[in-house]
Coordinates of C-alpha atoms in Angstrom, one line a residue:
M1 CA -35.2 -17.5 -22.8
S2 CA -34.1 -13.9 -23.1
T3 CA -30.4 -13.0 -23.5
K4 CA -28.8 -11.9 -20.2
S5 CA -27.3 -8.4 -19.9
V6 CA -23.8 -8.2 -18.4
V7 CA -21.8 -5.1 -17.7
L8 CA -18.0 -5.5 -17.7
L9 CA -16.9 -2.9 -15.3
D10 CA -14.4 -0.5 -17.0
Y11 CA -12.2 1.0 -14.2
G12 CA -8.9 1.0 -16.0
S13 CA -7.7 -2.4 -15.0
G14 CA -8.6 -5.6 -16.7
N15 CA -8.3 -7.6 -19.9
L16 CA -11.5 -6.0 -21.2
H17 CA -11.4 -7.0 -24.9
S18 CA -10.8 -10.7 -24.4
A19 CA -13.2 -10.8 -21.5
E20 CA -15.9 -9.1 -23.5
R21 CA -15.4 -11.5 -26.4
A22 CA -15.6 -14.5 -24.1
L23 CA -18.8 -13.2 -22.4
V24 CA -20.4 -12.6 -25.8
R25 CA -19.5 -16.1 -27.0
A26 CA -20.9 -17.5 -23.8
G27 CA -24.3 -15.9 -24.8
A28 CA -24.5 -12.6 -22.9
Q29 CA -25.3 -9.1 -24.2
V30 CA -22.3 -7.2 -23.0
Q31 CA -21.7 -3.5 -22.2
V32 CA -18.2 -2.2 -21.2
T33 CA -18.8 0.8 -19.0
A34 CA -18.3 2.4 -15.6
D35 CA -21.7 4.0 -15.7
P36 CA -23.3 3.2 -12.3
E37 CA -26.9 3.1 -13.6
A38 CA -26.0 0.6 -16.3
A39 CA -23.9 -1.5 -13.8
L40 CA -26.7 -1.6 -11.3
A41 CA -29.4 -2.4 -13.9
A42 CA -27.6 -5.3 -15.7
D43 CA -28.5 -8.9 -14.9
G44 CA -24.8 -9.5 -14.1
L45 CA -21.7 -7.5 -13.3
V46 CA -18.2 -8.7 -14.1
V47 CA -15.3 -7.1 -12.3
P48 CA -12.0 -7.9 -14.1
G49 CA -8.5 -7.0 -12.8
V50 CA -4.9 -7.4 -13.8
G51 CA -1.7 -6.1 -12.2
A52 CA -1.2 -4.7 -8.7
Y53 CA -3.9 -4.9 -6.0
A54 CA -3.3 -1.3 -4.9
A55 CA -3.6 0.1 -8.5
C56 CA -6.8 -1.9 -9.1
M57 CA -8.4 -0.5 -5.9
A58 CA -7.3 3.0 -6.8
G59 CA -9.0 2.7 -10.2
L60 CA -12.1 1.1 -8.7
R61 CA -12.5 3.9 -6.2
E62 CA -12.2 6.5 -9.0
V63 CA -15.4 5.2 -10.6
R64 CA -16.9 4.3 -7.2
G65 CA -16.9 0.7 -8.2
E66 CA -16.8 -0.6 -4.6
R67 CA -20.2 1.1 -4.0
I68 CA -21.6 -0.4 -7.2
I69 CA -20.5 -3.8 -6.1
G70 CA -21.8 -3.3 -2.6
Q71 CA -25.2 -2.1 -3.8
R72 CA -25.6 -5.0 -6.2
L73 CA -24.7 -7.6 -3.6
A74 CA -27.0 -5.9 -1.0
G75 CA -29.8 -6.5 -3.4
G76 CA -28.8 -10.0 -4.2
R77 CA -27.7 -9.1 -7.7
P78 CA -25.0 -11.3 -9.2
V79 CA -21.3 -10.2 -9.4
L80 CA -18.4 -12.1 -10.9
G81 CA -14.8 -11.1 -10.0
I82 CA -11.9 -12.3 -12.2
C83 CA -8.2 -12.6 -11.1
V84 CA -7.4 -9.3 -9.2
G85 CA -11.1 -8.7 -9.5
M86 CA -11.5 -11.7 -7.1
Q87 CA -8.7 -10.5 -4.8
I88 CA -10.2 -7.1 -4.2
M89 CA -13.3 -8.6 -2.8
F90 CA -11.3 -9.5 0.3
D91 CA -10.6 -7.1 3.2
R92 CA -7.1 -6.3 2.2
G93 CA -4.1 -7.1 0.0
V94 CA -0.4 -7.0 1.0
E95 CA 2.1 -6.4 -1.8
F96 CA 5.8 -5.5 -1.2
G97 CA 5.0 -4.8 2.4
V98 CA 2.2 -2.4 1.6
E99 CA -1.3 -3.1 2.8
T100 CA -4.2 -1.9 0.8
E101 CA -7.8 -1.9 1.9
G102 CA -10.1 -3.9 -0.4
C103 CA -13.8 -4.0 -0.9
G104 CA -14.4 -6.0 2.3
E105 CA -17.0 -8.3 0.9
W106 CA -15.1 -11.2 2.4
P107 CA -12.8 -11.2 5.4
G108 CA -9.2 -12.1 4.9
T109 CA -5.9 -11.0 3.3
V110 CA -4.5 -11.6 -0.2
A111 CA -0.8 -12.3 0.2
H112 CA 2.2 -13.5 -1.7
L113 CA 2.3 -17.2 -2.6
D114 CA 5.1 -19.2 -1.0
A115 CA 6.2 -21.0 -4.2
P116 CA 9.6 -21.8 -5.8
V117 CA 8.5 -20.2 -9.2
L118 CA 6.5 -17.0 -9.5
P119 CA 4.4 -15.8 -11.0
H120 CA 2.2 -18.9 -11.2
M121 CA 1.7 -18.8 -14.9
G122 CA 0.0 -21.5 -16.9
W123 CA -2.6 -24.2 -16.7
N124 CA -3.6 -25.9 -13.4
T125 CA -6.3 -28.2 -12.2
V126 CA -8.7 -27.2 -9.4
K127 CA -10.7 -29.0 -6.7
S128 CA -14.3 -27.8 -6.9
P129 CA -17.2 -29.0 -4.7
A130 CA -19.7 -31.4 -6.2
D131 CA -22.5 -29.0 -6.0
S132 CA -20.7 -26.1 -7.7
T133 CA -22.7 -24.1 -10.2
L134 CA -19.6 -22.6 -11.9
F135 CA -17.9 -25.9 -12.5
A136 CA -21.0 -27.9 -13.4
G137 CA -20.4 -30.3 -16.4
L138 CA -16.6 -30.0 -16.1
D139 CA -14.3 -32.9 -15.3
A140 CA -12.1 -33.1 -12.2
D141 CA -9.0 -33.0 -14.4
T142 CA -10.0 -29.8 -16.3
R143 CA -7.3 -27.2 -16.3
F144 CA -7.7 -23.4 -16.1
Y145 CA -5.2 -20.6 -17.0
F146 CA -3.6 -18.7 -14.1
V147 CA -1.3 -15.7 -14.0
H148 CA -0.6 -14.4 -10.5
S149 CA 1.8 -14.2 -7.6
Y150 CA -0.7 -13.4 -4.9
A151 CA -3.9 -15.1 -3.7
A152 CA -6.2 -15.7 -0.8
Q153 CA -4.9 -18.7 1.0
Q154 CA -7.6 -19.1 3.8
W155 CA -11.3 -18.7 3.9
E156 CA -12.3 -16.8 7.0
L157 CA -16.0 -16.1 6.6
P158 CA -17.7 -17.9 9.5
D159 CA -20.7 -20.1 8.7
N160 CA -24.1 -18.5 9.3
E161 CA -27.2 -20.7 9.9
H162 CA -29.3 -18.2 7.8
I163 CA -27.1 -18.3 4.8
A164 CA -25.8 -21.3 2.7
P165 CA -22.1 -21.9 3.2
A166 CA -19.8 -20.7 0.4
K167 CA -18.7 -23.2 -2.2
L168 CA -14.9 -23.1 -2.2
T169 CA -12.7 -24.3 -5.0
W170 CA -9.0 -24.8 -4.3
A171 CA -5.8 -25.1 -6.4
E172 CA -2.1 -25.5 -5.4
H173 CA 1.1 -23.8 -6.4
G174 CA 3.6 -24.1 -3.7
V175 CA 0.8 -23.8 -1.2
P176 CA -3.0 -24.3 -1.4
F177 CA -5.0 -21.2 -2.5
L178 CA -8.5 -20.3 -3.3
A179 CA -9.1 -20.7 -7.1
A180 CA -12.8 -19.8 -7.0
V181 CA -15.5 -18.8 -4.5
E182 CA -19.3 -19.0 -4.9
N183 CA -21.0 -17.1 -2.1
G184 CA -24.6 -16.2 -2.8
P185 CA -24.7 -13.5 -5.5
L186 CA -20.9 -13.0 -5.4
S187 CA -18.7 -15.4 -7.3
A188 CA -15.1 -15.1 -8.3
T189 CA -12.2 -16.9 -10.0
Q190 CA -8.5 -16.4 -9.4
F191 CA -7.8 -17.9 -12.9
H192 CA -8.9 -16.2 -16.2
P193 CA -11.9 -18.0 -17.7
E194 CA -11.6 -15.8 -20.8
K195 CA -8.1 -17.4 -21.4
S196 CA -9.1 -20.9 -20.4
G197 CA -10.4 -22.2 -23.7
D198 CA -13.5 -24.5 -23.7
A199 CA -13.4 -25.0 -20.0
G200 CA -13.5 -21.2 -19.3
A201 CA -16.3 -20.8 -21.9
Q202 CA -18.3 -23.5 -20.1
L203 CA -17.7 -21.8 -16.7
L204 CA -18.9 -18.4 -18.1
R205 CA -22.0 -20.1 -19.6
N206 CA -22.7 -21.7 -16.3
W207 CA -22.5 -18.3 -14.5
I208 CA -24.6 -16.5 -17.1
G209 CA -27.2 -19.2 -16.9
S210 CA -27.4 -18.7 -13.2
I211 CA -28.0 -15.0 -13.2

């Protein structure tokens, strides 16, 4: 089986070095770039993201990343969002009372978690569906590493008889929130698989094996 090519989208926001190392260890041939041709041609595209929603969207738009994501998904080409790279797939994010338009691949709003301690930083279990591709081979008590104060707390995409329903994975910190989504060619995790040890490595292998 040939090695899968993955572009790690470099738009000025993301833990690029650790994500690159993790993807390489998981078996991918990785290129870190914002070049549209490379990003569209690769077997998989990973969209990282750390920091503020608005800053990530500004950086993404500078390299026309939202168009790259949209073009790939329109052609059924796999995309994986990580942390804020997951959040920006939704319609909008609200931080400090400021609303920022996202990529709009999924309806809904990313908002502040109602929790006694923020940021949510550290290891947490998740509840994934039995038929998940991302979490295949992982035990129910497996923990993943989170660092965030905002998340999508509802899933608002209506079911469509022509498309398989999304596979939703939930976690809880003060309130339930989406820890991961698998929706056709678009997958995303709120946690950092590249910082989640053996469990994160297995998840990345699962994703790479599916593209």
